PDB file of C-alpha atoms in Angstrom:
ATOM      1  CA  ARG A 450     171.189 254.347 144.643  1.00  0.00           C
ATOM      2  CA  LYS A 451     172.189 251.077 147.183  1.00  0.00           C
ATOM      3  CA  GLU A 452     176.346 249.482 146.314  1.00  0.00           C
ATOM      4  CA  VAL A 453     174.099 246.229 147.238  1.00  0.00           C
ATOM      5  CA  GLU A 454     170.653 245.107 146.986  1.00  0.00           C
ATOM      6  CA  GLN A 455     168.612 242.431 148.448  1.00  0.00           C
ATOM      7  CA  ASP A 456     164.772 241.261 149.104  1.00  0.00           C
ATOM      8  CA  PRO A 457     164.658 241.904 153.227  1.00  0.00           C
ATOM      9  CA  GLY A 458     161.975 238.546 152.785  1.00  0.00           C
ATOM     10  CA  PRO A 459     161.175 236.882 154.974  1.00  0.00           C
ATOM     11  CA  PHE A 460     161.039 233.598 153.222  1.00  0.00           C
ATOM     12  CA  ASN A 461     158.886 231.236 154.762  1.00  0.00           C
ATOM     13  CA  VAL A 462     160.007 227.576 154.312  1.00  0.00           C
ATOM     14  CA  PRO A 463     159.179 224.050 155.032  1.00  0.00           C
ATOM     15  CA  GLU A 464     162.602 221.715 155.676  1.00  0.00           C
ATOM     16  CA  GLY A 465     163.636 219.656 152.733  1.00  0.00           C
ATOM     17  CA  ALA A 466     162.726 222.579 150.502  1.00  0.00           C
ATOM     18  CA  THR A 467     165.452 224.412 148.320  1.00  0.00           C
ATOM     19  CA  VAL A 468     165.289 228.530 148.812  1.00  0.00           C
ATOM     20  CA  ALA A 469     167.153 230.655 146.274  1.00  0.00           C
ATOM     21  CA  PHE A 470     168.358 233.930 146.606  1.00  0.00           C
ATOM     22  CA  ASN A 471     169.418 237.343 144.793  1.00  0.00           C
ATOM     23  CA  CYS A 472     171.656 240.570 145.595  1.00  0.00           C
ATOM     24  CA  THR A 473     172.358 242.932 143.023  1.00  0.00           C
ATOM     25  CA  TYR A 474     175.433 244.951 143.164  1.00  0.00           C
ATOM     26  CA  SER A 475     175.864 248.456 141.651  1.00  0.00           C
ATOM     27  CA  ASN A 476     179.743 248.395 140.733  1.00  0.00           C
ATOM     28  CA  SER A 477     180.677 246.771 137.849  1.00  0.00           C
ATOM     29  CA  ALA A 478     184.105 246.528 139.074  1.00  0.00           C
ATOM     30  CA  SER A 479     183.529 244.881 141.707  1.00  0.00           C
ATOM     31  CA  GLN A 480     185.766 242.854 142.646  1.00  0.00           C
ATOM     32  CA  SER A 481     184.689 239.837 145.287  1.00  0.00           C
ATOM     33  CA  PHE A 482     181.717 238.983 146.690  1.00  0.00           C
ATOM     34  CA  PHE A 483     180.758 236.515 149.542  1.00  0.00           C
ATOM     35  CA  TRP A 484     178.077 235.697 151.340  1.00  0.00           C
ATOM     36  CA  TYR A 485     177.229 235.792 154.880  1.00  0.00           C
ATOM     37  CA  ARG A 486     174.966 234.527 157.424  1.00  0.00           C
ATOM     38  CA  GLN A 487     173.935 236.723 161.013  1.00  0.00           C
ATOM     39  CA  ASP A 488     172.231 234.535 163.486  1.00  0.00           C
ATOM     40  CA  CYS A 489     169.610 237.142 165.428  1.00  0.00           C
ATOM     41  CA  ARG A 490     171.608 239.555 167.525  1.00  0.00           C
ATOM     42  CA  LYS A 491     174.213 238.112 166.771  1.00  0.00           C
ATOM     43  CA  GLU A 492     177.833 238.224 164.230  1.00  0.00           C
ATOM     44  CA  PRO A 493     177.619 237.860 160.808  1.00  0.00           C
ATOM     45  CA  LYS A 494     179.788 234.423 160.037  1.00  0.00           C
ATOM     46  CA  LEU A 495     180.864 233.496 156.413  1.00  0.00           C
ATOM     47  CA  LEU A 496     178.969 231.791 154.422  1.00  0.00           C
ATOM     48  CA  MET A 497     180.853 231.222 151.317  1.00  0.00           C
ATOM     49  CA  SER A 498     183.050 233.332 148.313  1.00  0.00           C
ATOM     50  CA  VAL A 499     181.225 233.662 145.652  1.00  0.00           C
ATOM     51  CA  TYR A 500     183.774 232.596 142.456  1.00  0.00           C
ATOM     52  CA  SER A 501     183.684 233.355 138.846  1.00  0.00           C
ATOM     53  CA  SER A 502     182.361 229.803 138.113  1.00  0.00           C
ATOM     54  CA  GLY A 503     179.974 229.295 140.706  1.00  0.00           C
ATOM     55  CA  ASN A 504     181.207 227.246 143.657  1.00  0.00           C
ATOM     56  CA  GLU A 505     179.034 224.888 145.929  1.00  0.00           C
ATOM     57  CA  ASP A 506     179.204 223.331 149.414  1.00  0.00           C
ATOM     58  CA  GLY A 507     177.752 220.923 150.672  1.00  0.00           C
ATOM     59  CA  ARG A 508     173.523 222.107 150.331  1.00  0.00           C
ATOM     60  CA  PHE A 509     174.985 225.736 149.592  1.00  0.00           C
ATOM     61  CA  THR A 510     175.524 226.890 146.164  1.00  0.00           C
ATOM     62  CA  ALA A 511     176.597 229.920 144.825  1.00  0.00           C
ATOM     63  CA  GLN A 512     176.639 231.643 142.047  1.00  0.00           C
ATOM     64  CA  LEU A 513     177.720 234.943 139.527  1.00  0.00           C
ATOM     65  CA  ASN A 514     176.153 236.868 137.194  1.00  0.00           C
ATOM     66  CA  ARG A 515     178.470 239.777 136.324  1.00  0.00           C
ATOM     67  CA  ALA A 516     176.836 240.329 132.898  1.00  0.00           C
ATOM     68  CA  SER A 517     173.165 241.163 135.263  1.00  0.00           C
ATOM     69  CA  GLN A 518     175.531 242.154 137.905  1.00  0.00           C
ATOM     70  CA  TYR A 519     173.479 239.921 140.651  1.00  0.00           C
ATOM     71  CA  ILE A 520     175.364 236.895 142.733  1.00  0.00           C
ATOM     72  CA  SER A 521     172.572 234.014 143.661  1.00  0.00           C
ATOM     73  CA  LEU A 522     173.110 231.591 147.410  1.00  0.00           C
ATOM     74  CA  LEU A 523     170.840 228.328 146.461  1.00  0.00           C
ATOM     75  CA  ILE A 524     169.707 226.261 149.209  1.00  0.00           C
ATOM     76  CA  ARG A 525     168.235 222.963 149.272  1.00  0.00           C
ATOM     77  CA  ASP A 526     167.312 220.593 151.883  1.00  0.00           C
ATOM     78  CA  SER A 527     166.403 223.786 153.710  1.00  0.00           C
ATOM     79  CA  LYS A 528     167.284 222.421 157.592  1.00  0.00           C
ATOM     80  CA  LEU A 529     165.363 224.345 160.975  1.00  0.00           C
ATOM     81  CA  SER A 530     169.041 225.612 161.836  1.00  0.00           C
ATOM     82  CA  ASP A 531     169.060 227.014 158.353  1.00  0.00           C
ATOM     83  CA  SER A 532     167.103 230.370 159.572  1.00  0.00           C
ATOM     84  CA  ALA A 533     168.863 233.264 159.752  1.00  0.00           C
ATOM     85  CA  THR A 534     169.441 236.819 157.515  1.00  0.00           C
ATOM     86  CA  TYR A 535     171.984 236.441 154.639  1.00  0.00           C
ATOM     87  CA  LEU A 536     174.008 239.218 154.115  1.00  0.00           C
ATOM     88  CA  CYS A 537     175.660 239.878 149.895  1.00  0.00           C
ATOM     89  CA  VAL A 538     178.780 241.034 150.313  1.00  0.00           C
ATOM     90  CA  VAL A 539     180.515 243.487 147.718  1.00  0.00           C
ATOM     91  CA  LEU A 540     183.912 245.030 147.399  1.00  0.00           C
ATOM     92  CA  GLY A 541     183.678 247.968 145.823  1.00  0.00           C
ATOM     93  CA  ASP A 542     186.839 249.087 143.620  1.00  0.00           C
ATOM     94  CA  ASN A 543     188.476 250.422 146.321  1.00  0.00           C
ATOM     95  CA  PHE A 544     190.397 246.924 148.103  1.00  0.00           C
ATOM     96  CA  ASN A 545     189.438 247.605 151.216  1.00  0.00           C
ATOM     97  CA  LYS A 546     185.712 248.926 150.990  1.00  0.00           C
ATOM     98  CA  PHE A 547     183.179 246.226 151.902  1.00  0.00           C
ATOM     99  CA  TYR A 548     179.700 246.784 151.066  1.00  0.00           C
ATOM    100  CA  PHE A 549     176.870 244.885 152.958  1.00  0.00           C
ATOM    101  CA  GLY A 550     172.975 243.877 151.217  1.00  0.00           C
ATOM    102  CA  SER A 551     170.440 244.818 154.697  1.00  0.00           C
ATOM    103  CA  GLY A 552     170.308 240.874 154.364  1.00  0.00           C
ATOM    104  CA  THR A 553     167.306 238.240 153.398  1.00  0.00           C
ATOM    105  CA  LYS A 554     165.712 236.691 156.371  1.00  0.00           C
ATOM    106  CA  LEU A 555     164.687 232.919 156.107  1.00  0.00           C
ATOM    107  CA  ASN A 556     162.811 231.033 158.045  1.00  0.00           C
ATOM    108  CA  VAL A 557     161.917 227.352 158.139  1.00  0.00           C
ATOM    109  CA  LYS A 558     159.098 225.647 159.654  1.00  0.00           C
ATOM    110  CA  PRO A 559     159.052 221.929 160.441  1.00  0.00           C
TER     111      PRO A 559
ATOM    112  CA  ASN B1450     190.509 230.834 169.317  1.00  0.00           C
ATOM    113  CA  ALA B1451     189.642 233.957 170.389  1.00  0.00           C
ATOM    114  CA  GLY B1452     189.950 235.963 166.829  1.00  0.00           C
ATOM    115  CA  VAL B1453     188.418 239.760 166.745  1.00  0.00           C
ATOM    116  CA  THR B1454     187.170 240.499 170.744  1.00  0.00           C
ATOM    117  CA  GLN B1455     185.655 243.414 171.012  1.00  0.00           C
ATOM    118  CA  THR B1456     185.067 245.795 174.624  1.00  0.00           C
ATOM    119  CA  PRO B1457     182.682 246.435 175.860  1.00  0.00           C
ATOM    120  CA  LYS B1458     179.467 244.943 174.711  1.00  0.00           C
ATOM    121  CA  PHE B1459     177.255 246.793 176.428  1.00  0.00           C
ATOM    122  CA  GLN B1460     176.790 250.366 177.483  1.00  0.00           C
ATOM    123  CA  VAL B1461     174.401 253.741 178.079  1.00  0.00           C
ATOM    124  CA  LEU B1462     176.153 257.224 177.610  1.00  0.00           C
ATOM    125  CA  LYS B1463     173.847 260.268 178.094  1.00  0.00           C
ATOM    126  CA  THR B1464     174.400 262.186 175.249  1.00  0.00           C
ATOM    127  CA  GLY B1465     177.185 263.864 175.011  1.00  0.00           C
ATOM    128  CA  GLN B1466     179.353 261.701 176.797  1.00  0.00           C
ATOM    129  CA  SER B1467     182.668 259.528 175.067  1.00  0.00           C
ATOM    130  CA  MET B1468     183.807 257.287 174.777  1.00  0.00           C
ATOM    131  CA  THR B1469     186.306 254.715 173.246  1.00  0.00           C
ATOM    132  CA  LEU B1470     185.343 250.849 171.972  1.00  0.00           C
ATOM    133  CA  GLN B1471     187.834 248.070 171.864  1.00  0.00           C
ATOM    134  CA  CYS B1472     189.178 245.825 169.523  1.00  0.00           C
ATOM    135  CA  ALA B1473     192.057 243.176 168.728  1.00  0.00           C
ATOM    136  CA  GLN B1474     192.367 240.264 166.759  1.00  0.00           C
ATOM    137  CA  ASP B1475     194.932 237.464 166.973  1.00  0.00           C
ATOM    138  CA  MET B1476     194.590 236.283 163.855  1.00  0.00           C
ATOM    139  CA  ASN B1477     197.848 238.819 162.560  1.00  0.00           C
ATOM    140  CA  HIS B1478     195.852 239.968 160.138  1.00  0.00           C
ATOM    141  CA  ASN B1479     196.732 243.565 158.698  1.00  0.00           C
ATOM    142  CA  SER B1480     193.531 244.413 158.273  1.00  0.00           C
ATOM    143  CA  MET B1481     190.869 245.936 160.635  1.00  0.00           C
ATOM    144  CA  TYR B1482     187.609 247.662 160.329  1.00  0.00           C
ATOM    145  CA  TRP B1483     184.070 249.374 162.295  1.00  0.00           C
ATOM    146  CA  TYR B1484     180.927 249.219 160.615  1.00  0.00           C
ATOM    147  CA  ARG B1485     178.122 250.012 162.772  1.00  0.00           C
ATOM    148  CA  GLN B1486     174.285 247.993 162.126  1.00  0.00           C
ATOM    149  CA  ASP B1487     170.850 249.567 161.945  1.00  0.00           C
ATOM    150  CA  PRO B1488     167.565 248.086 162.017  1.00  0.00           C
ATOM    151  CA  GLY B1489     167.071 247.771 157.624  1.00  0.00           C
ATOM    152  CA  MET B1490     170.843 249.547 157.312  1.00  0.00           C
ATOM    153  CA  GLY B1491     172.881 246.027 156.735  1.00  0.00           C
ATOM    154  CA  LEU B1492     175.890 246.882 158.145  1.00  0.00           C
ATOM    155  CA  ARG B1493     178.265 250.466 157.105  1.00  0.00           C
ATOM    156  CA  LEU B1494     181.518 250.782 156.990  1.00  0.00           C
ATOM    157  CA  ILE B1495     182.439 253.552 159.504  1.00  0.00           C
ATOM    158  CA  TYR B1496     186.082 253.802 159.175  1.00  0.00           C
ATOM    159  CA  TYR B1497     188.821 251.027 158.522  1.00  0.00           C
ATOM    160  CA  SER B1498     192.632 250.302 158.263  1.00  0.00           C
ATOM    161  CA  ALA B1499     194.357 249.033 155.972  1.00  0.00           C
ATOM    162  CA  SER B1500     197.080 248.109 157.749  1.00  0.00           C
ATOM    163  CA  GLU B1501     199.026 249.547 161.246  1.00  0.00           C
ATOM    164  CA  GLY B1502     199.933 252.853 160.844  1.00  0.00           C
ATOM    165  CA  THR B1503     197.034 254.059 158.531  1.00  0.00           C
ATOM    166  CA  THR B1504     193.531 254.646 158.651  1.00  0.00           C
ATOM    167  CA  ASP B1505     190.849 256.467 156.222  1.00  0.00           C
ATOM    168  CA  LYS B1506     186.608 256.433 155.841  1.00  0.00           C
ATOM    169  CA  GLY B1507     184.245 254.962 155.017  1.00  0.00           C
ATOM    170  CA  GLU B1508     180.791 255.653 154.622  1.00  0.00           C
ATOM    171  CA  VAL B1509     180.016 256.636 157.532  1.00  0.00           C
ATOM    172  CA  PRO B1510     182.948 258.516 159.330  1.00  0.00           C
ATOM    173  CA  ASN B1511     181.171 261.985 160.524  1.00  0.00           C
ATOM    174  CA  GLY B1512     180.854 261.818 164.636  1.00  0.00           C
ATOM    175  CA  TYR B1513     184.174 258.484 165.289  1.00  0.00           C
ATOM    176  CA  ASN B1514     187.210 258.636 165.481  1.00  0.00           C
ATOM    177  CA  VAL B1515     190.012 255.407 165.272  1.00  0.00           C
ATOM    178  CA  SER B1516     193.722 254.508 166.533  1.00  0.00           C
ATOM    179  CA  ARG B1517     195.198 251.871 165.314  1.00  0.00           C
ATOM    180  CA  LEU B1518     197.622 251.240 168.000  1.00  0.00           C
ATOM    181  CA  ASN B1519     198.938 248.185 166.692  1.00  0.00           C
ATOM    182  CA  LYS B1520     198.562 245.358 164.167  1.00  0.00           C
ATOM    183  CA  ARG B1521     196.452 243.878 166.709  1.00  0.00           C
ATOM    184  CA  GLU B1522     193.957 246.805 167.862  1.00  0.00           C
ATOM    185  CA  PHE B1523     191.623 249.404 166.915  1.00  0.00           C
ATOM    186  CA  SER B1524     189.414 251.580 168.509  1.00  0.00           C
ATOM    187  CA  LEU B1525     186.184 253.663 167.931  1.00  0.00           C
ATOM    188  CA  ARG B1526     186.050 256.594 169.823  1.00  0.00           C
ATOM    189  CA  LEU B1527     182.744 258.521 169.947  1.00  0.00           C
ATOM    190  CA  GLU B1528     183.999 262.066 171.737  1.00  0.00           C
ATOM    191  CA  SER B1529     180.328 263.231 171.890  1.00  0.00           C
ATOM    192  CA  ALA B1530     177.848 261.118 171.630  1.00  0.00           C
ATOM    193  CA  ALA B1531     174.233 261.804 170.118  1.00  0.00           C
ATOM    194  CA  PRO B1532     171.369 259.114 169.822  1.00  0.00           C
ATOM    195  CA  SER B1533     171.086 259.090 166.420  1.00  0.00           C
ATOM    196  CA  GLN B1534     174.878 256.751 167.506  1.00  0.00           C
ATOM    197  CA  THR B1535     172.455 254.459 169.005  1.00  0.00           C
ATOM    198  CA  SER B1536     173.333 251.341 166.829  1.00  0.00           C
ATOM    199  CA  VAL B1537     175.347 247.543 167.337  1.00  0.00           C
ATOM    200  CA  TYR B1538     179.166 248.131 166.376  1.00  0.00           C
ATOM    201  CA  PHE B1539     181.154 245.509 164.877  1.00  0.00           C
ATOM    202  CA  CYS B1540     184.947 245.539 164.506  1.00  0.00           C
ATOM    203  CA  ALA B1541     186.090 243.289 161.762  1.00  0.00           C
ATOM    204  CA  SER B1542     189.708 242.300 160.515  1.00  0.00           C
ATOM    205  CA  SER B1543     191.213 239.716 157.518  1.00  0.00           C
ATOM    206  CA  LEU B1544     194.015 239.381 156.149  1.00  0.00           C
ATOM    207  CA  ASP B1545     194.121 241.329 153.706  1.00  0.00           C
ATOM    208  CA  GLY B1546     191.525 242.713 152.670  1.00  0.00           C
ATOM    209  CA  GLY B1547     190.588 242.238 149.005  1.00  0.00           C
ATOM    210  CA  ASN B1548     189.401 238.621 148.338  1.00  0.00           C
ATOM    211  CA  GLN B1549     189.672 237.600 152.042  1.00  0.00           C
ATOM    212  CA  PRO B1550     186.550 237.304 154.385  1.00  0.00           C
ATOM    213  CA  GLN B1551     186.465 239.393 157.365  1.00  0.00           C
ATOM    214  CA  HIS B1552     186.358 237.413 160.334  1.00  0.00           C
ATOM    215  CA  PHE B1553     183.594 239.422 162.896  1.00  0.00           C
ATOM    216  CA  GLY B1554     183.582 240.720 167.316  1.00  0.00           C
ATOM    217  CA  ASP B1555     180.778 239.604 168.912  1.00  0.00           C
ATOM    218  CA  GLY B1556     179.951 243.551 168.666  1.00  0.00           C
ATOM    219  CA  THR B1557     178.960 246.055 170.646  1.00  0.00           C
ATOM    220  CA  ARG B1558     175.555 247.459 172.024  1.00  0.00           C
ATOM    221  CA  LEU B1559     175.498 250.989 172.784  1.00  0.00           C
ATOM    222  CA  SER B1560     172.488 253.127 173.918  1.00  0.00           C
ATOM    223  CA  ILE B1561     172.757 256.564 173.445  1.00  0.00           C
ATOM    224  CA  LEU B1562     170.453 258.663 176.072  1.00  0.00           C
TER     225      LEU B1562
END
């Protein structure tokens, strides 16, 4: 079983739409969670950390559900520039081992 | 604003050749990492270094060695390259691991023929 699982998509949405991705993780002892964004053939870049209480950054909202072991990312008012692959990242019970999901591809269309 | 710098950006090797991928960060981070990314697989941790002078195996260490030369530099060596090591390699660093986010280099695209 993979440590982190994501729906690969693609999610094809029109500009202005709201879209949500989920990511499940297998280790209940995981402590830290992140969403990264990766553009085609580029390096991953941190989008946001995910806190237990949930957090929001502009059009992006991240939530953590420890009971069901998943994190979510909500994007409101999608822009063309949001088209990318979104990576879910979970820190394992080893303080330095991060596990990456294979990513969810988002295509925002005009 | 260099951040994490990887060299080379592209490399083609023949099976059995050796090479070293270089990584340096200028953010005074303690932890450094090497990942490989293959289509549909996500990033997989090869080795990491929690602090200067220490290195540990990640998820897929076989066929690789690393050196944490100093706080800034963390190199990845392929002693005898194999076609299965064709991949995109990313180096990353973070302040102290844990709940600190990672910052990535641009990646090295490596092809083994």
